[in-house]
mmCIF file of C-alpha atoms in Angstrom:
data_model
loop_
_atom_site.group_PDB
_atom_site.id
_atom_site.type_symbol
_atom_site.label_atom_id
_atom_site.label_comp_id
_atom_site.label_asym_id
_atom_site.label_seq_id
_atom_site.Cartn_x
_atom_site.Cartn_y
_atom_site.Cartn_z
ATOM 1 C CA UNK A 710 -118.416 95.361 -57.521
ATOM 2 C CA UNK A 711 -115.740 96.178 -59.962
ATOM 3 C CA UNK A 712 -112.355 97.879 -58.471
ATOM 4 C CA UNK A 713 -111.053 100.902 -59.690
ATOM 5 C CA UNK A 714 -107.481 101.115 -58.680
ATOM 6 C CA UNK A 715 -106.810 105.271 -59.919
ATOM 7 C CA UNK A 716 -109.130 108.252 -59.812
ATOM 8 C CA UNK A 717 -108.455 107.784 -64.125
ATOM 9 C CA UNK A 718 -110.128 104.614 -64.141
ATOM 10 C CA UNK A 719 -113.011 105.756 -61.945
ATOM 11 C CA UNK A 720 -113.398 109.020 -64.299
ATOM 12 C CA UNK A 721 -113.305 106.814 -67.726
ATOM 13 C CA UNK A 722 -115.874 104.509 -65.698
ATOM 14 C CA UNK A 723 -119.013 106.953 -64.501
ATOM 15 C CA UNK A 724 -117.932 109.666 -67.280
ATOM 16 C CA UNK A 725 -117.466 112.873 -64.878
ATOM 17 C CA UNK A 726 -113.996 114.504 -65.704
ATOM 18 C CA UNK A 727 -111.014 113.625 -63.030
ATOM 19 C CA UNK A 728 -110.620 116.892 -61.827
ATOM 20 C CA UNK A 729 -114.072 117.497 -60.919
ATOM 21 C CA UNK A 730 -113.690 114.215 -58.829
ATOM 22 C CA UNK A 731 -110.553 115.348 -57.255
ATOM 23 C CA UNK A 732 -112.670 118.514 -56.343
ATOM 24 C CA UNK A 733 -115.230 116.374 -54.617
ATOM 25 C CA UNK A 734 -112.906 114.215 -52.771
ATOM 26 C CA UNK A 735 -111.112 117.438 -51.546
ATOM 27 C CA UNK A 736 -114.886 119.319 -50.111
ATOM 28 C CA UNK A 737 -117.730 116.763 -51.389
ATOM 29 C CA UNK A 738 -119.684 120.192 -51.180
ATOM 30 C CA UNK A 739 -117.369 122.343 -53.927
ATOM 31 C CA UNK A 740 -118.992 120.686 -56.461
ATOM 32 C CA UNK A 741 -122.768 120.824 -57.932
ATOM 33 C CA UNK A 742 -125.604 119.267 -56.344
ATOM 34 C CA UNK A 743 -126.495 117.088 -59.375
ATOM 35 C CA UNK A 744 -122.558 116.111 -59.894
ATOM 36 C CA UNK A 745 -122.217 115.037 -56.378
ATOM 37 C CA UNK A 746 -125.065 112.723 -56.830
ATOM 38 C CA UNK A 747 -123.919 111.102 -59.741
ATOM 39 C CA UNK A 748 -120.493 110.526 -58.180
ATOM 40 C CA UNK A 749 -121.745 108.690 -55.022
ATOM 41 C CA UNK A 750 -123.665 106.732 -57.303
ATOM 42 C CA UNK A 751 -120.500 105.696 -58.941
ATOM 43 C CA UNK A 752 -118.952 105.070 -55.914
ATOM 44 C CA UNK A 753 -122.159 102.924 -54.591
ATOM 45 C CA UNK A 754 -121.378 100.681 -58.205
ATOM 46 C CA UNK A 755 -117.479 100.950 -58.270
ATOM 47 C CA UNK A 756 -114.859 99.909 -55.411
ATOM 48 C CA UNK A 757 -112.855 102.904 -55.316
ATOM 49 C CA UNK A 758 -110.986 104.691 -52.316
ATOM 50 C CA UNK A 759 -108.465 107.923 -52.775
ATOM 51 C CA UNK A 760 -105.430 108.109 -51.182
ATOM 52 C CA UNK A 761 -105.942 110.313 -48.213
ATOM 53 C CA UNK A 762 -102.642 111.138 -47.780
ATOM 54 C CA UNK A 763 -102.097 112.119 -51.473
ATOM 55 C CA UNK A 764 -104.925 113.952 -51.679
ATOM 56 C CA UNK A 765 -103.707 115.823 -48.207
ATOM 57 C CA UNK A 766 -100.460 116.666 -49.652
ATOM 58 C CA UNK A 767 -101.960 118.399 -53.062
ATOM 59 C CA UNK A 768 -104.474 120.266 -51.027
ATOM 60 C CA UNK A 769 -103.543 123.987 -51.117
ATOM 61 C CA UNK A 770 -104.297 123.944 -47.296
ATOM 62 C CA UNK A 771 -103.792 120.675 -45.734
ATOM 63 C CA UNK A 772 -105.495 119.333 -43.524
ATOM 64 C CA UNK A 773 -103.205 117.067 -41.676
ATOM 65 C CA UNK A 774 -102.028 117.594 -38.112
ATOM 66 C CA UNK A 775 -98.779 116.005 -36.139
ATOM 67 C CA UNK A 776 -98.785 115.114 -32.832
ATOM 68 C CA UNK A 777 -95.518 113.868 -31.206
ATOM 69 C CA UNK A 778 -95.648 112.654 -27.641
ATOM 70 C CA UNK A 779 -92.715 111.131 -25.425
ATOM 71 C CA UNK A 780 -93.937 107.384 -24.394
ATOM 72 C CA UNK A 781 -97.473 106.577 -26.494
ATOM 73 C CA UNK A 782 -97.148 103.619 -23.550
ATOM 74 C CA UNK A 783 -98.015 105.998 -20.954
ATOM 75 C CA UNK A 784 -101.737 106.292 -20.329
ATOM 76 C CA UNK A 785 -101.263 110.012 -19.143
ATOM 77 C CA UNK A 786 -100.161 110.560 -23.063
ATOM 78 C CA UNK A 787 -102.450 107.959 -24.209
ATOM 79 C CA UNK A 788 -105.223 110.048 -22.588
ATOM 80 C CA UNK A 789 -103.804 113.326 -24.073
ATOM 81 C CA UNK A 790 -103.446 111.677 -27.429
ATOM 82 C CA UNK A 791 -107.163 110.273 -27.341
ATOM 83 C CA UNK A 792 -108.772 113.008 -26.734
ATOM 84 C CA UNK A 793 -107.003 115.824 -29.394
ATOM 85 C CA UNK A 794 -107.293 112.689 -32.442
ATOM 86 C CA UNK A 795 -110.962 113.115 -31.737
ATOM 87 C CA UNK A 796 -111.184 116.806 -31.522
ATOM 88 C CA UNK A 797 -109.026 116.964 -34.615
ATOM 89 C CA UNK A 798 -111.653 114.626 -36.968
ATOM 90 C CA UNK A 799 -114.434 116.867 -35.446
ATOM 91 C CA UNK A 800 -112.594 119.721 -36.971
ATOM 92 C CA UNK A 801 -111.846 118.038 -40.070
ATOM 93 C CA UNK A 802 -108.501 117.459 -39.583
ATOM 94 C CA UNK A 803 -106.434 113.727 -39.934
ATOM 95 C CA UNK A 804 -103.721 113.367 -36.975
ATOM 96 C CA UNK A 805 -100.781 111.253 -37.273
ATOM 97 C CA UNK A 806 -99.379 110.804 -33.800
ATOM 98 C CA UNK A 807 -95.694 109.758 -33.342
ATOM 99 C CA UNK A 808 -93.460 108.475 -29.826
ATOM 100 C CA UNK A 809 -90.276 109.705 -29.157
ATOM 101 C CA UNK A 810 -90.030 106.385 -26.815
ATOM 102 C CA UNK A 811 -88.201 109.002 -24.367
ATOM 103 C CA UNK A 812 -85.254 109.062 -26.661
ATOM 104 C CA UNK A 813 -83.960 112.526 -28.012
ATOM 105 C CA UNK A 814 -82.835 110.716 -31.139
ATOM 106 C CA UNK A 815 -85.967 109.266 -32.094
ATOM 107 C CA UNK A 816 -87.513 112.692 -31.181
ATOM 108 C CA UNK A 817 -85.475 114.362 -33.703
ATOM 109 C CA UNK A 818 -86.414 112.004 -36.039
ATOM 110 C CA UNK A 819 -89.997 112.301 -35.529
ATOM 111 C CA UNK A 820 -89.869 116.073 -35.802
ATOM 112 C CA UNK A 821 -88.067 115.769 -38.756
ATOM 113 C CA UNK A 822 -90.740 113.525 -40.180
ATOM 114 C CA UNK A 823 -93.377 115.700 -39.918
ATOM 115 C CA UNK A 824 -91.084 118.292 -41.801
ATOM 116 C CA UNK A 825 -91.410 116.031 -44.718
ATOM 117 C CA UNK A 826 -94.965 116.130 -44.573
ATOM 118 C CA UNK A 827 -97.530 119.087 -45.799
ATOM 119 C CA UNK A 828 -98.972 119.901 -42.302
ATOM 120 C CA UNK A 829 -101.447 121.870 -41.031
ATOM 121 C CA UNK A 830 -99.200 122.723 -38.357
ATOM 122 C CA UNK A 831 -98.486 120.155 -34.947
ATOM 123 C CA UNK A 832 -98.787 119.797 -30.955
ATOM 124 C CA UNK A 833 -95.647 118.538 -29.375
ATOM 125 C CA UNK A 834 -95.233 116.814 -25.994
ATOM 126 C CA UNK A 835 -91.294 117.295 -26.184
ATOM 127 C CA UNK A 836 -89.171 115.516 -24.142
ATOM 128 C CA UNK A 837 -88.168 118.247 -22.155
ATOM 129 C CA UNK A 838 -84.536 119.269 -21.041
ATOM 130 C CA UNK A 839 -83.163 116.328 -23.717
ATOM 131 C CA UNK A 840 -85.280 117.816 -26.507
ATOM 132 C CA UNK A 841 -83.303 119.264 -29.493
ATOM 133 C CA UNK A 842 -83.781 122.521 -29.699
ATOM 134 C CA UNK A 843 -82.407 122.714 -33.232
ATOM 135 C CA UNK A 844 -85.347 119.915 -34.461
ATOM 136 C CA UNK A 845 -87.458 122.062 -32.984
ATOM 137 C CA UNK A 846 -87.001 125.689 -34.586
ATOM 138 C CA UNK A 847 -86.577 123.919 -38.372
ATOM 139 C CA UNK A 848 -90.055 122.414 -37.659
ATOM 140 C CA UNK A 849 -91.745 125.897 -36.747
ATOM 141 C CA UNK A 850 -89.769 127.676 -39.773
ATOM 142 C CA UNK A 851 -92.320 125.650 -41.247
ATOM 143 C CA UNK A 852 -96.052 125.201 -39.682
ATOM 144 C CA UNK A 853 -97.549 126.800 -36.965
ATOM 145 C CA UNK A 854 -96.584 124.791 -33.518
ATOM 146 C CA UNK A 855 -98.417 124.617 -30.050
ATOM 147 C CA UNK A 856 -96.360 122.995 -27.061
ATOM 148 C CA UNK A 857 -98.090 120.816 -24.741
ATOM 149 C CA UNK A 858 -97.700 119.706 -21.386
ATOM 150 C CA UNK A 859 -94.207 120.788 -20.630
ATOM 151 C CA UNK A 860 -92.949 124.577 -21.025
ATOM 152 C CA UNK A 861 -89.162 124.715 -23.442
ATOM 153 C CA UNK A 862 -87.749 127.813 -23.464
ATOM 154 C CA UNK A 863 -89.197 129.246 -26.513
ATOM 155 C CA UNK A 864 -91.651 131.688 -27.961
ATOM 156 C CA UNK A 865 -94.000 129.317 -28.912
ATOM 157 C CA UNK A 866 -97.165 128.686 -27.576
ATOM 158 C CA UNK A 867 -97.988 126.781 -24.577
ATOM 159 C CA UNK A 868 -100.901 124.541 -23.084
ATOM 160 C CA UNK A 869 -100.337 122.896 -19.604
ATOM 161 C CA UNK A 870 -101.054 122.864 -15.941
ATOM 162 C CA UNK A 871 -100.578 125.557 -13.607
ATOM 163 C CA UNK A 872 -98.126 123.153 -11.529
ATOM 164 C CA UNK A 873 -97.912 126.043 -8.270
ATOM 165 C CA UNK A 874 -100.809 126.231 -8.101
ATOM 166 C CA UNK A 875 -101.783 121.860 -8.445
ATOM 167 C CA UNK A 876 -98.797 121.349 -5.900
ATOM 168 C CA UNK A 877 -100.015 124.290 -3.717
ATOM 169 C CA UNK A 878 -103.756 122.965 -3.391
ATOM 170 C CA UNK A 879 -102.603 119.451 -2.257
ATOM 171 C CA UNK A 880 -99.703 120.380 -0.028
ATOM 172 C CA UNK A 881 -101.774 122.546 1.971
ATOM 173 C CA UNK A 882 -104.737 119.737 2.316
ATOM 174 C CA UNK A 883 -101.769 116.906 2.955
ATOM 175 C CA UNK A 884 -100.354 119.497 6.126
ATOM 176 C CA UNK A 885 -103.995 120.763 7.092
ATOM 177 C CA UNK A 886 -104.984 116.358 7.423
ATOM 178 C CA UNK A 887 -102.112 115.423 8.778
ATOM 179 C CA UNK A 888 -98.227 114.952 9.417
ATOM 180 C CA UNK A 889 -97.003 117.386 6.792
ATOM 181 C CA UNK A 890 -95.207 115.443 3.209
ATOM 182 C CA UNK A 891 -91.754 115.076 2.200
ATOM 183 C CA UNK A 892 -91.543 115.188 -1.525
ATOM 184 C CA UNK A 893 -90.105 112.555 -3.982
ATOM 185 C CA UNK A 894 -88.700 114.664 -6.565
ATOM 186 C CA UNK A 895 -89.488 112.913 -10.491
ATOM 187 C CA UNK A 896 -85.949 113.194 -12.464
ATOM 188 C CA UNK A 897 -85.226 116.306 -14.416
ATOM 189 C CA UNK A 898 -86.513 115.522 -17.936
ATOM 190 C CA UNK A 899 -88.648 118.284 -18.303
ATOM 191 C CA UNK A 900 -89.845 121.532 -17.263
ATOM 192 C CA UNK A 901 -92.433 120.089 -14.820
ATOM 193 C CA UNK A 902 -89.849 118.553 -12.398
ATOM 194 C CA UNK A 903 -88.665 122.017 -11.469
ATOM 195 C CA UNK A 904 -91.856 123.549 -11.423
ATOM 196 C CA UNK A 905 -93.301 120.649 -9.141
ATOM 197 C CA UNK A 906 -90.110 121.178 -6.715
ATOM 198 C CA UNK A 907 -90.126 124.699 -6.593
ATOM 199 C CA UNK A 908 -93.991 124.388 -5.988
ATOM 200 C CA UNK A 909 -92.769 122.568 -3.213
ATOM 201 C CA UNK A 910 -90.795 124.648 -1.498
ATOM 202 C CA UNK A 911 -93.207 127.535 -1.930
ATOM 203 C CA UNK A 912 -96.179 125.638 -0.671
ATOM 204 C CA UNK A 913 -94.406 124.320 2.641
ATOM 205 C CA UNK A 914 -92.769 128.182 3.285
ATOM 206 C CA UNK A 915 -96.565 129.101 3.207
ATOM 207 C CA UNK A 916 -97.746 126.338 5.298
ATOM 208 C CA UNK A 917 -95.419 127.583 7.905
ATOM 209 C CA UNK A 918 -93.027 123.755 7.495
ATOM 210 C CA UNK A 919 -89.550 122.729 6.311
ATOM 211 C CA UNK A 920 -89.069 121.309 2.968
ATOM 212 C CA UNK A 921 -88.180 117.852 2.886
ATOM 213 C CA UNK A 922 -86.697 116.898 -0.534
ATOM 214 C CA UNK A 923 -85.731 113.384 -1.746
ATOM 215 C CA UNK A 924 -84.213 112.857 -4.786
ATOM 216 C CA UNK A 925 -84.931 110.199 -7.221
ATOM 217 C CA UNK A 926 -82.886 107.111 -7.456
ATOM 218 C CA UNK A 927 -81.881 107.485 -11.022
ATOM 219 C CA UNK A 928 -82.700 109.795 -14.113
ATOM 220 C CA UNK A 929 -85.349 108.815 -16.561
ATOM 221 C CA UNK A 930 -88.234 107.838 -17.463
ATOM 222 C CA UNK A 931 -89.421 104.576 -16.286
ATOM 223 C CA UNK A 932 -90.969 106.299 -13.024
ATOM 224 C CA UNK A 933 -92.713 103.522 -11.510
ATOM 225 C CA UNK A 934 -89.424 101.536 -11.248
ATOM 226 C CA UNK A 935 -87.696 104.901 -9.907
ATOM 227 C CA UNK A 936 -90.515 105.503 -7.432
ATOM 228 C CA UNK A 937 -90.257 102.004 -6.564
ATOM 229 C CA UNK A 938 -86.318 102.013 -5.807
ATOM 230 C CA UNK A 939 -86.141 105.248 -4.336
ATOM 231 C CA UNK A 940 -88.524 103.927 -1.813
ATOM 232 C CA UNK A 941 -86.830 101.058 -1.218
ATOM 233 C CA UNK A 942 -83.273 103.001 -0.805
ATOM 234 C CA UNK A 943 -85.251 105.666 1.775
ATOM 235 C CA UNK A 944 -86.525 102.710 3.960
ATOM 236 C CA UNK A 945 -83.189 100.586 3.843
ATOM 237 C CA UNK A 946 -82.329 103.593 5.492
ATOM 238 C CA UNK A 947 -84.289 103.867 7.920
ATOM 239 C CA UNK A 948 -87.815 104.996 6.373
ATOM 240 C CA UNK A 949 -89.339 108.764 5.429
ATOM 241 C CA UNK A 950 -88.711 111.258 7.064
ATOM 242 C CA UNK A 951 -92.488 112.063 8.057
ATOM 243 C CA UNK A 952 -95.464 109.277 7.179
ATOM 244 C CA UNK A 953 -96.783 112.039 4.322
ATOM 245 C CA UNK A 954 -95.055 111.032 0.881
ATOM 246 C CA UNK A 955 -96.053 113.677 -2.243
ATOM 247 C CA UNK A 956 -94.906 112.623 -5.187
ATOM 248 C CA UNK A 957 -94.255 114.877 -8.308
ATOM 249 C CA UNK A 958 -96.208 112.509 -10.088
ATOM 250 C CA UNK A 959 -98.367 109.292 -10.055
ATOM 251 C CA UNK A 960 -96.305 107.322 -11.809
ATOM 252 C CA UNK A 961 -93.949 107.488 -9.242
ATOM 253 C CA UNK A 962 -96.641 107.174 -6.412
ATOM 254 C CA UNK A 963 -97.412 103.752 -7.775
ATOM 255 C CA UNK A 964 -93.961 102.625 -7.375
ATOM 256 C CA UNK A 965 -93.771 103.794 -4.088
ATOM 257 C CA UNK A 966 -97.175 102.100 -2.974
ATOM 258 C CA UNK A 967 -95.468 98.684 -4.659
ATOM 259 C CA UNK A 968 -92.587 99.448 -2.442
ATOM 260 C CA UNK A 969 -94.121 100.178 0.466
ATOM 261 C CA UNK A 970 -96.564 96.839 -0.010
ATOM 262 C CA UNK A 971 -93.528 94.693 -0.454
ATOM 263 C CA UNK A 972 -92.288 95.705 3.242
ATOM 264 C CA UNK A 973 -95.831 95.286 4.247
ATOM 265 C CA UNK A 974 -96.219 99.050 5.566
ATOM 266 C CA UNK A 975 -99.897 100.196 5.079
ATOM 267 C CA UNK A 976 -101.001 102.857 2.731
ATOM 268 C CA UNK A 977 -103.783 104.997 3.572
ATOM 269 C CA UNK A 978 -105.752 107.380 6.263
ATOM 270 C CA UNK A 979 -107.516 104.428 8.177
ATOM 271 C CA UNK A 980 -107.054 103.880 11.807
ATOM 272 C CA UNK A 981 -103.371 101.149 11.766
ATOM 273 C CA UNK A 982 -101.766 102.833 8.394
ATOM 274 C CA UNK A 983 -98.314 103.994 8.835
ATOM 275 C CA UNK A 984 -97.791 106.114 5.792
ATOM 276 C CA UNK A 985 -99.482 108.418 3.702
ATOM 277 C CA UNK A 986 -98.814 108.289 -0.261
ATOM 278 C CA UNK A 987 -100.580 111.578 -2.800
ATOM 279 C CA UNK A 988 -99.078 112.189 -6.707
ATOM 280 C CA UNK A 989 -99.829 114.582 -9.025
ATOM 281 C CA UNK A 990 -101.682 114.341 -12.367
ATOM 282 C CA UNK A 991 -104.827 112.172 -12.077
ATOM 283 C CA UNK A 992 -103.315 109.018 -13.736
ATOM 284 C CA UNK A 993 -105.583 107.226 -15.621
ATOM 285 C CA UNK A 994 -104.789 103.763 -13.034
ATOM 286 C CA UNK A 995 -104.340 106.308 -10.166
ATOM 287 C CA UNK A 996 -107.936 105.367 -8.985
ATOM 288 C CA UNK A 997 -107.480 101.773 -9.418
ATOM 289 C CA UNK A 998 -104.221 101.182 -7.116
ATOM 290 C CA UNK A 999 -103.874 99.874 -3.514
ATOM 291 C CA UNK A 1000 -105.201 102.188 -1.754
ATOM 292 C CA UNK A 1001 -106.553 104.468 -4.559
ATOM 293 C CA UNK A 1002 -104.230 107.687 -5.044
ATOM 294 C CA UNK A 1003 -105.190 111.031 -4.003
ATOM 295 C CA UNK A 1004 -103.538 112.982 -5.930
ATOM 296 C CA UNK A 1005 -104.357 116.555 -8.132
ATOM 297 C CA UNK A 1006 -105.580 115.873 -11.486
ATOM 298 C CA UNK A 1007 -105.130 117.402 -15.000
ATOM 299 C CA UNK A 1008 -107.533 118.473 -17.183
ATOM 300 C CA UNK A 1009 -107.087 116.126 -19.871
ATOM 301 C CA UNK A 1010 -110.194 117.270 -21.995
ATOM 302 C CA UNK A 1011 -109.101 121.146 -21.658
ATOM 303 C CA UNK A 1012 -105.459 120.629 -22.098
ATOM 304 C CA UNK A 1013 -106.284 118.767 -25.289
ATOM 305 C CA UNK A 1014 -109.175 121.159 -26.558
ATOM 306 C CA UNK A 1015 -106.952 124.282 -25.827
ATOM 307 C CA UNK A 1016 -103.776 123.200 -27.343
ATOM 308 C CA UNK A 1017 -106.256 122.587 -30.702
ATOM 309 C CA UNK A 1018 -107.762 125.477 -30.526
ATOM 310 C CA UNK A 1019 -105.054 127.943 -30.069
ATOM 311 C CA UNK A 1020 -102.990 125.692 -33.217
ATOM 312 C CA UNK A 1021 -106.026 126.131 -35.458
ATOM 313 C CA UNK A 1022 -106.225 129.907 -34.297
ATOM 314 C CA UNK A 1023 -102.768 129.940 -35.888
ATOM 315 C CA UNK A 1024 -103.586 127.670 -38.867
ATOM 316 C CA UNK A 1025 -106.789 129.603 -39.976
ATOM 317 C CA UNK A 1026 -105.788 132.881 -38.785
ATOM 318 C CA UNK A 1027 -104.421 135.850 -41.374
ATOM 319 C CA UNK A 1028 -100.941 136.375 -39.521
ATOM 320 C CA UNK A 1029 -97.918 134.130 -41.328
ATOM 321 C CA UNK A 1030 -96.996 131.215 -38.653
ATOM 322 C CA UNK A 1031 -94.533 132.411 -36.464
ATOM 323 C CA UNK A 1032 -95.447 136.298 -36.250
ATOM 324 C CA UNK A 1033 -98.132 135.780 -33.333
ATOM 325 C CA UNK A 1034 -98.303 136.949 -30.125
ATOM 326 C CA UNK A 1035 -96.719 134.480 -27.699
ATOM 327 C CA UNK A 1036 -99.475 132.971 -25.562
ATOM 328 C CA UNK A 1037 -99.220 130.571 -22.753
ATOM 329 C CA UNK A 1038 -101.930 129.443 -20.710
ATOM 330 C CA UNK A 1039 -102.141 127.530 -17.706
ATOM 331 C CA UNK A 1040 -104.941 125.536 -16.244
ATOM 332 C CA UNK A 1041 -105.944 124.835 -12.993
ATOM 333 C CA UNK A 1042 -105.906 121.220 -11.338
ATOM 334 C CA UNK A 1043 -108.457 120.140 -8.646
ATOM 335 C CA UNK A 1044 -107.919 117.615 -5.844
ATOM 336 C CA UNK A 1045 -109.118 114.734 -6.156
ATOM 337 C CA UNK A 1046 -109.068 112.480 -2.470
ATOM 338 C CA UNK A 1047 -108.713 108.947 -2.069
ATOM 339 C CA UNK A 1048 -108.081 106.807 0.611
ATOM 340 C CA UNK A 1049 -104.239 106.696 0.325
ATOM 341 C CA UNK A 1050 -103.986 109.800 1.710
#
């Protein structure tokens, strides 16, 4: 098979002019029946493969779409990440996905990568209270931008959990089952962490209990270690304050099960257990931990498909990007018991 390294070659080669090939490798179905024959013939005889991305940034709409998340490392983003790539090919579109690695720095950078690119428009996953604002309103001078996961205070649209009512639903099943929780608080880094806290408070003043807040060791977000430490510091101290621990999300519930196995205190609702553990969010390891987590989950699939589907509203709709209505929506979690709690 002979290789054709330019779209010039490839034209000289099977004899059909380059810009009718450029048309077919933009929409193989622009282009007449007969022609698009003889083309994948060509291609069955020649080695030849456009450049993707060069052909994305002529196109007169593109069809790329960015995706910036905070830790790629993180299954919960993994998960998010998995699911909109494949919704985005089934639309026709090519994602490039970048990590902030929970740095506002490297966020910046990323956003301002995507500025250099012809997008479609982009879903981010900021960082939360450490995201630049300023990164953020050059990017959606220029494509049409759906937030994910955690709400900025913006008029841009929103996908992400309804986190009163999540904390709500598990709150009142934790006091209804038992001795009602204290609540490990996850660091500030986003919008969530107050949301989850004043969730909280709200869900306990309806339960008819006192709020019980601890605070997280340190800020950041390596939660597992935090959950893990601020466990540690609370029983160095002479333990929790009841034997019902919700967490404001799994990540840190697996640190404090670690904890609370390295002091050999037993997790879980059988008959001998001295503590209790729930989280929030349906980790993807959540159900393989010891015990396995109860805990409210997410709707991965929905928060991916509506975040896609209101950005391609905005993409393929007639309004300029930027001169919709603000929308936010907010989906519901479900419980989801286990035997740690």
């Amino acid at each position: 098979m002979q290789k054709m390294r330019t779209m010039e070659e490839l034209s000289v080669a099977c004899g059909i002019s380059r810009p009718t090939l450029s048309k077919y490798f933009h929409n193989p179905a622009s282009v007449r029946t007969s022609t698009r024959a003889r083309i994948e013939d060509a291609l069955s005889v020649f080695d030849y493969r456009p450049n993707l991305f060069a052909i994305n940034q002529n196109r007169e709409r593109p069809k790329t779409i960015g995706i910036v998340v905070p830790q790629m490392t993180d299954p919960f983003y993994a998960e998010l990440v998995r699911e909109i790539e494949l919704r985005c090919i089934d639309a026709g579109f090519w994602p490039i996905v970048l990590s902030s690695h929970g740095s506002p720095d490297l966020e910046a950078r990323a956003l301002g990568t995507l500025r250099s690119l012809r997008l479609a428009g982009a879903i981010l996953a900021l960082l939360g209270n450490e995201a630049r604002d300023d990164a953020v309103s050059r990017l959606a001078e220029t494509i049409p931008i759906v937030l994910l996961d955690s709400r900025r205070d913006t008029e841009l649209p929103f996908v992400g959990t309804d986190n009163a009512h999540s904390i709500a639903l598990i709150v009142e099943y934790l006091h209804r089952s038992g001795e009602h929780p204290c609540f490990l608080e996850m660091p500030s880094v986003n919008a969530n962490a107050e949301e989850r806290r004043e969730g909280y408070r709200r869900a306990m003043e309806e339960v008819g209990a006192e709020p019980i807040l601890l605070a997280p060791s340190t800020h950041g977000w390596d939660f597992e270690e935090i959950g893990y430490r601020s466990a540690e510091a609370v029983m160095n101290d002479g333990g929790f304050p009841t034997r019902t621990v919700l967490c404001a999300n799994d990540r840190l519930a697996i640190g404090v099960l670690a904890a609370a196995c390295a002091r050999n205190v037993r997790v879980g609702v059988e008959e001998g257990c001295q503590l209790r553990v729930a989280g929030h969010d349906d980790h993807p390891m959540a159900r393989y931990t010891c015990p396995p987590l109860t805990t409210v989950a997410q709707n991965f699939e929905q928060l991916a498909a509506q975040s896609l589907d209101l950005l391609l509203a905005r993409v393929e709709g007639p309004e300029r990007p930027g001169g919709e209505r603000i929308q936010e929506r907010r989906l519901k979690g479900s419980l989801v018991l286990r035997r740690s709690a």
